[in-house]
Amino acid sequence: MQHTSNLTSQIIEAIQNKKGQKISLIDLQEIESAPASEFIVCQGNSTSQVSAIADSIREELQKNIGIKPYNYDGYRNSQWIVIDYGNVLVHVFLPDYREFYNLEDLWSDAKITRIPDLN
C-alpha cells in the first residue's frame, strides 16, 4: 500500500478539516473482485457538510500533491458523494445512507481500519 499512503493521509486530513466522522479505511488489495485497492469511507451530518468534505478532499489533494480525481459523483443530492482517485475510492455519506449501503459489511473480508474521530 506504499503508493497510496501519502494520498490516504492527505484524504484523511481533508476529511478531518471539515469535521468528517467515523472514517474507515477498507483495504481491498487482497480481494480480486474489488473495484479499487482501497475505500475510504466517512460521513457528514448534513448534505452541506457532505459536500464540504468532498470539496475539501478535492481541493487539498489538488493543492498539496497536485492530484485531481478521475471522476466524482453525488453532488446533486449530497447524500453519498464518491470521489475516484483510481486505486482509492472515497465515499462521503450522510449517516442514514452509509448505514443503508453498509460498505464495511459488504467488504467484510477486507482489512478495515477505523480512524478515531477528532474532537
mmCIF file with all atom_site columns, N, CA, C and O in Angstrom, residues 92-117:
data_model
loop_
_atom_site.group_PDB
_atom_site.id
_atom_site.type_symbol
_atom_site.label_atom_id
_atom_site.label_alt_id
_atom_site.label_comp_id
_atom_site.label_asym_id
_atom_site.label_entity_id
_atom_site.label_seq_id
_atom_site.pdbx_PDB_ins_code
_atom_site.Cartn_x
_atom_site.Cartn_y
_atom_site.Cartn_z
_atom_site.occupancy
_atom_site.B_iso_or_equiv
_atom_site.pdbx_formal_charge
_atom_site.auth_seq_id
_atom_site.auth_comp_id
_atom_site.auth_asym_id
_atom_site.auth_atom_id
_atom_site.pdbx_PDB_model_num
ATOM 1   N N  . VAL A 1 92  ? -18.266 9.646  0.797  1.00 0.00 ? 92  VAL A N  1
ATOM 2   C CA . VAL A 1 92  ? -18.700 10.563 1.852  1.00 0.00 ? 92  VAL A CA 1
ATOM 3   C C  . VAL A 1 92  ? -20.224 10.447 1.937  1.00 0.00 ? 92  VAL A C  1
ATOM 4   O O  . VAL A 1 92  ? -20.924 10.747 0.967  1.00 0.00 ? 92  VAL A O  1
ATOM 5   N N  . PHE A 1 93  ? -20.708 9.994  3.066  1.00 0.00 ? 93  PHE A N  1
ATOM 6   C CA . PHE A 1 93  ? -22.130 9.682  3.235  1.00 0.00 ? 93  PHE A CA 1
ATOM 7   C C  . PHE A 1 93  ? -22.815 10.575 4.254  1.00 0.00 ? 93  PHE A C  1
ATOM 8   O O  . PHE A 1 93  ? -22.168 11.055 5.194  1.00 0.00 ? 93  PHE A O  1
ATOM 9   N N  . LEU A 1 94  ? -24.144 10.688 4.126  1.00 0.00 ? 94  LEU A N  1
ATOM 10  C CA . LEU A 1 94  ? -24.980 11.044 5.260  1.00 0.00 ? 94  LEU A CA 1
ATOM 11  C C  . LEU A 1 94  ? -25.128 9.757  6.076  1.00 0.00 ? 94  LEU A C  1
ATOM 12  O O  . LEU A 1 94  ? -25.144 8.663  5.499  1.00 0.00 ? 94  LEU A O  1
ATOM 13  N N  . PRO A 1 95  ? -25.272 9.834  7.411  1.00 0.00 ? 95  PRO A N  1
ATOM 14  C CA . PRO A 1 95  ? -25.329 8.623  8.231  1.00 0.00 ? 95  PRO A CA 1
ATOM 15  C C  . PRO A 1 95  ? -26.357 7.582  7.766  1.00 0.00 ? 95  PRO A C  1
ATOM 16  O O  . PRO A 1 95  ? -26.049 6.396  7.720  1.00 0.00 ? 95  PRO A O  1
ATOM 17  N N  . ASP A 1 96  ? -27.565 7.994  7.426  1.00 0.00 ? 96  ASP A N  1
ATOM 18  C CA . ASP A 1 96  ? -28.598 7.028  7.008  1.00 0.00 ? 96  ASP A CA 1
ATOM 19  C C  . ASP A 1 96  ? -28.203 6.278  5.753  1.00 0.00 ? 96  ASP A C  1
ATOM 20  O O  . ASP A 1 96  ? -28.466 5.088  5.618  1.00 0.00 ? 96  ASP A O  1
ATOM 21  N N  . TYR A 1 97  ? -27.586 6.981  4.815  1.00 0.00 ? 97  TYR A N  1
ATOM 22  C CA . TYR A 1 97  ? -27.181 6.345  3.556  1.00 0.00 ? 97  TYR A CA 1
ATOM 23  C C  . TYR A 1 97  ? -26.000 5.423  3.792  1.00 0.00 ? 97  TYR A C  1
ATOM 24  O O  . TYR A 1 97  ? -25.908 4.348  3.208  1.00 0.00 ? 97  TYR A O  1
ATOM 25  N N  . ARG A 1 98  ? -25.119 5.836  4.672  1.00 0.00 ? 98  ARG A N  1
ATOM 26  C CA . ARG A 1 98  ? -23.978 4.977  4.994  1.00 0.00 ? 98  ARG A CA 1
ATOM 27  C C  . ARG A 1 98  ? -24.459 3.662  5.592  1.00 0.00 ? 98  ARG A C  1
ATOM 28  O O  . ARG A 1 98  ? -23.984 2.595  5.251  1.00 0.00 ? 98  ARG A O  1
ATOM 29  N N  . GLU A 1 99  ? -25.418 3.775  6.506  1.00 0.00 ? 99  GLU A N  1
ATOM 30  C CA . GLU A 1 99  ? -25.970 2.588  7.142  1.00 0.00 ? 99  GLU A CA 1
ATOM 31  C C  . GLU A 1 99  ? -26.665 1.691  6.123  1.00 0.00 ? 99  GLU A C  1
ATOM 32  O O  . GLU A 1 99  ? -26.513 0.481  6.135  1.00 0.00 ? 99  GLU A O  1
ATOM 33  N N  . PHE A 1 100 ? -27.419 2.315  5.225  1.00 0.00 ? 100 PHE A N  1
ATOM 34  C CA . PHE A 1 100 ? -28.159 1.563  4.217  1.00 0.00 ? 100 PHE A CA 1
ATOM 35  C C  . PHE A 1 100 ? -27.232 0.799  3.279  1.00 0.00 ? 100 PHE A C  1
ATOM 36  O O  . PHE A 1 100 ? -27.433 -0.374 3.019  1.00 0.00 ? 100 PHE A O  1
ATOM 37  N N  . TYR A 1 101 ? -26.193 1.461  2.764  1.00 0.00 ? 101 TYR A N  1
ATOM 38  C CA . TYR A 1 101 ? -25.290 0.810  1.800  1.00 0.00 ? 101 TYR A CA 1
ATOM 39  C C  . TYR A 1 101 ? -24.236 -0.054 2.487  1.00 0.00 ? 101 TYR A C  1
ATOM 40  O O  . TYR A 1 101 ? -23.689 -0.960 1.883  1.00 0.00 ? 101 TYR A O  1
ATOM 41  N N  . ASN A 1 102 ? -23.929 0.257  3.744  1.00 0.00 ? 102 ASN A N  1
ATOM 42  C CA . ASN A 1 102 ? -23.087 -0.557 4.603  1.00 0.00 ? 102 ASN A CA 1
ATOM 43  C C  . ASN A 1 102 ? -21.875 -1.173 3.902  1.00 0.00 ? 102 ASN A C  1
ATOM 44  O O  . ASN A 1 102 ? -21.731 -2.396 3.844  1.00 0.00 ? 102 ASN A O  1
ATOM 45  N N  . LEU A 1 103 ? -21.022 -0.323 3.350  1.00 0.00 ? 103 LEU A N  1
ATOM 46  C CA . LEU A 1 103 ? -19.851 -0.797 2.611  1.00 0.00 ? 103 LEU A CA 1
ATOM 47  C C  . LEU A 1 103 ? -18.915 -1.643 3.469  1.00 0.00 ? 103 LEU A C  1
ATOM 48  O O  . LEU A 1 103 ? -18.324 -2.597 2.989  1.00 0.00 ? 103 LEU A O  1
ATOM 49  N N  . GLU A 1 104 ? -18.801 -1.281 4.748  1.00 0.00 ? 104 GLU A N  1
ATOM 50  C CA . GLU A 1 104 ? -17.920 -2.064 5.626  1.00 0.00 ? 104 GLU A CA 1
ATOM 51  C C  . GLU A 1 104 ? -18.390 -3.514 5.709  1.00 0.00 ? 104 GLU A C  1
ATOM 52  O O  . GLU A 1 104 ? -17.584 -4.430 5.756  1.00 0.00 ? 104 GLU A O  1
ATOM 53  N N  . ASP A 1 105 ? -19.699 -3.719 5.746  1.00 0.00 ? 105 ASP A N  1
ATOM 54  C CA . ASP A 1 105 ? -20.237 -5.068 5.814  1.00 0.00 ? 105 ASP A CA 1
ATOM 55  C C  . ASP A 1 105 ? -20.110 -5.777 4.467  1.00 0.00 ? 105 ASP A C  1
ATOM 56  O O  . ASP A 1 105 ? -19.770 -6.948 4.395  1.00 0.00 ? 105 ASP A O  1
ATOM 57  N N  . LEU A 1 106 ? -20.373 -5.031 3.409  1.00 0.00 ? 106 LEU A N  1
ATOM 58  C CA . LEU A 1 106 ? -20.275 -5.577 2.059  1.00 0.00 ? 106 LEU A CA 1
ATOM 59  C C  . LEU A 1 106 ? -18.876 -6.111 1.773  1.00 0.00 ? 106 LEU A C  1
ATOM 60  O O  . LEU A 1 106 ? -18.706 -7.135 1.136  1.00 0.00 ? 106 LEU A O  1
ATOM 61  N N  . TRP A 1 107 ? -17.870 -5.401 2.266  1.00 0.00 ? 107 TRP A N  1
ATOM 62  C CA . TRP A 1 107 ? -16.473 -5.790 2.057  1.00 0.00 ? 107 TRP A CA 1
ATOM 63  C C  . TRP A 1 107 ? -15.861 -6.313 3.350  1.00 0.00 ? 107 TRP A C  1
ATOM 64  O O  . TRP A 1 107 ? -14.705 -6.056 3.657  1.00 0.00 ? 107 TRP A O  1
ATOM 65  N N  . SER A 1 108 ? -16.629 -7.085 4.099  1.00 0.00 ? 108 SER A N  1
ATOM 66  C CA . SER A 1 108 ? -16.171 -7.508 5.425  1.00 0.00 ? 108 SER A CA 1
ATOM 67  C C  . SER A 1 108 ? -14.966 -8.453 5.383  1.00 0.00 ? 108 SER A C  1
ATOM 68  O O  . SER A 1 108 ? -14.313 -8.672 6.393  1.00 0.00 ? 108 SER A O  1
ATOM 69  N N  . ASP A 1 109 ? -14.660 -9.025 4.205  1.00 0.00 ? 109 ASP A N  1
ATOM 70  C CA . ASP A 1 109 ? -13.451 -9.852 4.070  1.00 0.00 ? 109 ASP A CA 1
ATOM 71  C C  . ASP A 1 109 ? -12.194 -8.995 4.109  1.00 0.00 ? 109 ASP A C  1
ATOM 72  O O  . ASP A 1 109 ? -11.105 -9.504 4.325  1.00 0.00 ? 109 ASP A O  1
ATOM 73  N N  . ALA A 1 110 ? -12.343 -7.730 3.864  1.00 0.00 ? 110 ALA A N  1
ATOM 74  C CA . ALA A 1 110 ? -11.189 -6.829 3.781  1.00 0.00 ? 110 ALA A CA 1
ATOM 75  C C  . ALA A 1 110 ? -10.729 -6.435 5.179  1.00 0.00 ? 110 ALA A C  1
ATOM 76  O O  . ALA A 1 110 ? -11.469 -6.527 6.150  1.00 0.00 ? 110 ALA A O  1
ATOM 77  N N  . LYS A 1 111 ? -9.477  -5.957 5.239  1.00 0.00 ? 111 LYS A N  1
ATOM 78  C CA . LYS A 1 111 ? -8.955  -5.413 6.485  1.00 0.00 ? 111 LYS A CA 1
ATOM 79  C C  . LYS A 1 111 ? -9.511  -3.994 6.625  1.00 0.00 ? 111 LYS A C  1
ATOM 80  O O  . LYS A 1 111 ? -9.347  -3.171 5.725  1.00 0.00 ? 111 LYS A O  1
ATOM 81  N N  . ILE A 1 112 ? -10.194 -3.730 7.731  1.00 0.00 ? 112 ILE A N  1
ATOM 82  C CA . ILE A 1 112 ? -10.810 -2.416 7.948  1.00 0.00 ? 112 ILE A CA 1
ATOM 83  C C  . ILE A 1 112 ? -10.128 -1.735 9.122  1.00 0.00 ? 112 ILE A C  1
ATOM 84  O O  . ILE A 1 112 ? -10.020 -2.300 10.203 1.00 0.00 ? 112 ILE A O  1
ATOM 85  N N  . THR A 1 113 ? -9.652  -0.521 8.870  1.00 0.00 ? 113 THR A N  1
ATOM 86  C CA . THR A 1 113 ? -9.025  0.289  9.918  1.00 0.00 ? 113 THR A CA 1
ATOM 87  C C  . THR A 1 113 ? -9.928  1.473  10.193 1.00 0.00 ? 113 THR A C  1
ATOM 88  O O  . THR A 1 113 ? -10.305 2.199  9.271  1.00 0.00 ? 113 THR A O  1
ATOM 89  N N  . ARG A 1 114 ? -10.293 1.659  11.450 1.00 0.00 ? 114 ARG A N  1
ATOM 90  C CA . ARG A 1 114 ? -11.143 2.797  11.811 1.00 0.00 ? 114 ARG A CA 1
ATOM 91  C C  . ARG A 1 114 ? -10.264 3.895  12.392 1.00 0.00 ? 114 ARG A C  1
ATOM 92  O O  . ARG A 1 114 ? -9.437  3.652  13.259 1.00 0.00 ? 114 ARG A O  1
ATOM 93  N N  . ILE A 1 115 ? -10.464 5.092  11.881 1.00 0.00 ? 115 ILE A N  1
ATOM 94  C CA . ILE A 1 115 ? -9.689  6.254  12.346 1.00 0.00 ? 115 ILE A CA 1
ATOM 95  C C  . ILE A 1 115 ? -10.534 6.962  13.415 1.00 0.00 ? 115 ILE A C  1
ATOM 96  O O  . ILE A 1 115 ? -11.678 7.313  13.147 1.00 0.00 ? 115 ILE A O  1
ATOM 97  N N  . PRO A 1 116 ? -9.982  7.152  14.608 1.00 0.00 ? 116 PRO A N  1
ATOM 98  C CA . PRO A 1 116 ? -10.768 7.820  15.676 1.00 0.00 ? 116 PRO A CA 1
ATOM 99  C C  . PRO A 1 116 ? -11.149 9.239  15.252 1.00 0.00 ? 116 PRO A C  1
ATOM 100 O O  . PRO A 1 116 ? -10.376 9.926  14.604 1.00 0.00 ? 116 PRO A O  1
ATOM 101 N N  . ASP A 1 117 ? -12.367 9.635  15.625 1.00 0.00 ? 117 ASP A N  1
ATOM 102 C CA . ASP A 1 117 ? -12.820 10.998 15.345 1.00 0.00 ? 117 ASP A CA 1
ATOM 103 C C  . ASP A 1 117 ? -11.971 11.985 16.119 1.00 0.00 ? 117 ASP A C  1
ATOM 104 O O  . ASP A 1 117 ? -11.543 11.716 17.240 1.00 0.00 ? 117 ASP A O  1
#
